[in-house]
Amino acid sequence: MSGLESLYQELILDHSRRPHGKGLSADAAATSHQVNPTCGDEITLGVRVDGDRVVDVTWDGVGCSISQASASMLASLVEEEGGLSRSAASALIDGFRAALRSRGETPLDEDTFGDAAALSGVSKYTARVKCAMLAWVAFEDALAKA
């Protein structure tokens, strides 16, 4: 394992152990519950919006370190950006999905995706892509409902 892969693995484990945004907010504009039937991972994600901006993402869930870390990284990214416009959120979701479906051909850019760039390597393991995508699918669905 290269030094970068080792660093990314530690980042994933850190987000899994000390998750950001965990604990659903009672004032979410919309929530989405998603389940990965292959492995049983579950995420319920809530979004809080202010006009055209997503101002907060909170979540609760159970599952593997990848699904839990991915939800944490997503919540952290929205928080670090100070919120996102709906169009920016949609672009992030689309970019994340494209990278994870690329089978390692398209890495996630750290400047755009923050800590979630550590999930780039997951794209080489098709069984794990659904784990990493779970929170992002919930995010997309909750945004559509909000």
mmCIF file of C-alpha atoms in Angstrom:
data_model
loop_
_atom_site.group_PDB
_atom_site.id
_atom_site.type_symbol
_atom_site.label_atom_id
_atom_site.label_comp_id
_atom_site.label_asym_id
_atom_site.label_seq_id
_atom_site.Cartn_x
_atom_site.Cartn_y
_atom_site.Cartn_z
ATOM 1 C CA MET A 1 0.000 0.000 0.000
ATOM 2 C CA SER A 2 1.372 3.391 -0.966
ATOM 3 C CA GLY A 3 1.726 6.227 1.510
ATOM 4 C CA LEU A 4 -1.213 8.065 -0.053
ATOM 5 C CA GLU A 5 -3.456 4.980 0.108
ATOM 6 C CA SER A 6 -2.493 4.506 3.746
ATOM 7 C CA LEU A 7 -3.299 8.147 4.497
ATOM 8 C CA TYR A 8 -6.672 7.841 2.736
ATOM 9 C CA GLN A 9 -7.450 4.648 4.654
ATOM 10 C CA GLU A 10 -6.720 6.439 7.949
ATOM 11 C CA LEU A 11 -8.915 9.377 6.896
ATOM 12 C CA ILE A 12 -11.806 7.012 6.142
ATOM 13 C CA LEU A 13 -11.386 5.279 9.492
ATOM 14 C CA ASP A 14 -11.173 8.627 11.295
ATOM 15 C CA HIS A 15 -14.461 9.834 9.762
ATOM 16 C CA SER A 16 -16.047 6.500 10.615
ATOM 17 C CA ARG A 17 -14.924 6.676 14.257
ATOM 18 C CA ARG A 18 -15.609 10.402 14.763
ATOM 19 C CA PRO A 19 -18.362 11.273 12.298
ATOM 20 C CA HIS A 20 -19.331 14.819 11.353
ATOM 21 C CA GLY A 21 -23.009 15.711 11.128
ATOM 22 C CA LYS A 22 -24.205 12.512 12.792
ATOM 23 C CA GLY A 23 -27.536 12.951 14.534
ATOM 24 C CA LEU A 24 -30.543 14.017 12.495
ATOM 25 C CA SER A 25 -31.604 17.624 12.980
ATOM 26 C CA ALA A 26 -35.254 18.081 13.927
ATOM 27 C CA ASP A 27 -35.499 21.114 11.637
ATOM 28 C CA ALA A 28 -34.514 19.361 8.406
ATOM 29 C CA ALA A 29 -36.572 20.539 5.441
ATOM 30 C CA ALA A 30 -36.544 17.006 4.036
ATOM 31 C CA THR A 31 -35.066 13.612 4.794
ATOM 32 C CA SER A 32 -34.278 10.524 2.804
ATOM 33 C CA HIS A 33 -33.766 6.995 4.057
ATOM 34 C CA GLN A 34 -31.613 4.773 1.854
ATOM 35 C CA VAL A 35 -30.628 1.124 2.276
ATOM 36 C CA ASN A 36 -27.967 -0.894 0.497
ATOM 37 C CA PRO A 37 -29.731 -4.266 0.170
ATOM 38 C CA THR A 38 -26.467 -5.997 -0.687
ATOM 39 C CA CYS A 39 -24.886 -5.426 2.714
ATOM 40 C CA GLY A 40 -27.562 -3.846 4.920
ATOM 41 C CA ASP A 41 -25.975 -0.383 5.303
ATOM 42 C CA GLU A 42 -28.598 2.276 6.104
ATOM 43 C CA ILE A 43 -28.490 6.061 6.055
ATOM 44 C CA THR A 44 -31.177 8.596 6.876
ATOM 45 C CA LEU A 45 -30.011 12.017 5.777
ATOM 46 C CA GLY A 46 -31.651 15.370 6.376
ATOM 47 C CA VAL A 47 -31.071 18.671 4.643
ATOM 48 C CA ARG A 48 -31.810 22.125 5.930
ATOM 49 C CA VAL A 49 -32.274 24.749 3.234
ATOM 50 C CA ASP A 50 -32.539 28.506 3.149
ATOM 51 C CA GLY A 51 -34.026 29.561 -0.145
ATOM 52 C CA ASP A 52 -31.820 28.101 -2.867
ATOM 53 C CA ARG A 53 -29.025 27.115 -0.458
ATOM 54 C CA VAL A 54 -28.373 23.899 1.385
ATOM 55 C CA VAL A 55 -27.163 25.167 4.744
ATOM 56 C CA ASP A 56 -26.868 21.939 6.715
ATOM 57 C CA VAL A 57 -26.661 18.185 6.270
ATOM 58 C CA THR A 58 -27.223 15.830 9.180
ATOM 59 C CA TRP A 59 -27.585 12.081 9.164
ATOM 60 C CA ASP A 60 -27.876 8.898 11.117
ATOM 61 C CA GLY A 61 -27.051 5.418 10.014
ATOM 62 C CA VAL A 62 -25.442 2.067 10.506
ATOM 63 C CA GLY A 63 -23.088 0.187 8.286
ATOM 64 C CA CYS A 64 -19.526 -0.300 7.210
ATOM 65 C CA SER A 65 -16.783 2.253 7.702
ATOM 66 C CA ILE A 66 -17.023 3.348 4.062
ATOM 67 C CA SER A 67 -20.738 4.207 4.174
ATOM 68 C CA GLN A 68 -20.424 5.965 7.521
ATOM 69 C CA ALA A 69 -17.280 7.856 6.512
ATOM 70 C CA SER A 70 -18.868 8.928 3.228
ATOM 71 C CA ALA A 71 -21.851 10.434 5.076
ATOM 72 C CA SER A 72 -19.495 12.187 7.489
ATOM 73 C CA MET A 73 -17.366 13.542 4.641
ATOM 74 C CA LEU A 74 -20.448 14.846 2.828
ATOM 75 C CA ALA A 75 -21.737 16.625 5.942
ATOM 76 C CA SER A 76 -18.281 18.056 6.589
ATOM 77 C CA LEU A 77 -17.962 19.290 3.000
ATOM 78 C CA VAL A 78 -21.275 21.181 3.171
ATOM 79 C CA GLU A 79 -20.284 22.642 6.536
ATOM 80 C CA GLU A 80 -16.810 23.706 5.352
ATOM 81 C CA GLU A 81 -18.293 25.413 2.308
ATOM 82 C CA GLY A 82 -20.726 27.335 4.519
ATOM 83 C CA GLY A 83 -23.572 25.803 2.545
ATOM 84 C CA LEU A 84 -24.076 25.144 -1.128
ATOM 85 C CA SER A 85 -26.448 26.344 -3.792
ATOM 86 C CA ARG A 86 -28.715 23.613 -5.116
ATOM 87 C CA SER A 87 -26.881 23.695 -8.442
ATOM 88 C CA ALA A 88 -23.488 23.332 -6.729
ATOM 89 C CA ALA A 89 -24.850 20.461 -4.629
ATOM 90 C CA SER A 90 -26.170 18.727 -7.756
ATOM 91 C CA ALA A 91 -22.827 19.207 -9.510
ATOM 92 C CA LEU A 92 -21.021 17.653 -6.523
ATOM 93 C CA ILE A 93 -23.360 14.665 -6.514
ATOM 94 C CA ASP A 94 -22.922 14.170 -10.269
ATOM 95 C CA GLY A 95 -19.129 14.470 -10.028
ATOM 96 C CA PHE A 96 -18.959 12.053 -7.103
ATOM 97 C CA ARG A 97 -21.141 9.524 -8.933
ATOM 98 C CA ALA A 98 -19.082 9.803 -12.133
ATOM 99 C CA ALA A 99 -15.801 9.305 -10.269
ATOM 100 C CA LEU A 100 -17.077 6.306 -8.335
ATOM 101 C CA ARG A 101 -18.397 4.680 -11.495
ATOM 102 C CA SER A 102 -15.101 5.241 -13.329
ATOM 103 C CA ARG A 103 -13.375 2.156 -11.891
ATOM 104 C CA GLY A 104 -10.414 4.257 -10.841
ATOM 105 C CA GLU A 105 -10.086 6.257 -14.050
ATOM 106 C CA THR A 106 -11.380 9.551 -12.605
ATOM 107 C CA PRO A 107 -10.064 10.493 -9.168
ATOM 108 C CA LEU A 108 -11.972 12.867 -6.916
ATOM 109 C CA ASP A 109 -10.331 16.276 -6.678
ATOM 110 C CA GLU A 110 -9.444 17.217 -3.095
ATOM 111 C CA ASP A 111 -10.053 20.927 -3.736
ATOM 112 C CA THR A 112 -13.628 20.166 -4.790
ATOM 113 C CA PHE A 113 -14.510 17.145 -2.655
ATOM 114 C CA GLY A 114 -12.408 17.736 0.460
ATOM 115 C CA ASP A 115 -11.911 14.621 2.565
ATOM 116 C CA ALA A 116 -14.295 12.699 0.285
ATOM 117 C CA ALA A 117 -11.436 12.551 -2.234
ATOM 118 C CA ALA A 118 -10.133 9.732 -0.025
ATOM 119 C CA LEU A 119 -12.965 7.590 -1.410
ATOM 120 C CA SER A 120 -11.502 7.642 -4.945
ATOM 121 C CA GLY A 121 -9.975 4.200 -4.456
ATOM 122 C CA VAL A 122 -13.383 2.701 -3.707
ATOM 123 C CA SER A 123 -14.249 3.003 -7.402
ATOM 124 C CA LYS A 124 -11.983 0.028 -8.119
ATOM 125 C CA TYR A 125 -14.222 -2.211 -5.991
ATOM 126 C CA THR A 126 -17.715 -2.318 -7.467
ATOM 127 C CA ALA A 127 -19.185 -3.983 -4.380
ATOM 128 C CA ARG A 128 -18.081 -0.992 -2.273
ATOM 129 C CA VAL A 129 -19.301 1.743 -4.626
ATOM 130 C CA LYS A 130 -22.859 1.410 -3.296
ATOM 131 C CA CYS A 131 -21.532 1.810 0.239
ATOM 132 C CA ALA A 132 -19.785 5.069 -0.634
ATOM 133 C CA MET A 133 -22.735 6.331 -2.711
ATOM 134 C CA LEU A 134 -25.426 5.674 -0.105
ATOM 135 C CA ALA A 135 -25.269 9.075 1.642
ATOM 136 C CA TRP A 136 -24.915 10.910 -1.668
ATOM 137 C CA VAL A 137 -28.041 9.206 -3.061
ATOM 138 C CA ALA A 138 -29.869 10.172 0.138
ATOM 139 C CA PHE A 139 -28.587 13.742 -0.268
ATOM 140 C CA GLU A 140 -29.837 13.883 -3.857
ATOM 141 C CA ASP A 141 -33.247 12.507 -2.845
ATOM 142 C CA ALA A 142 -33.617 14.836 0.165
ATOM 143 C CA LEU A 143 -32.728 17.838 -2.025
ATOM 144 C CA ALA A 144 -35.404 16.829 -4.515
ATOM 145 C CA LYS A 145 -37.955 16.684 -1.677
ATOM 146 C CA ALA A 146 -36.916 19.970 -0.045
#
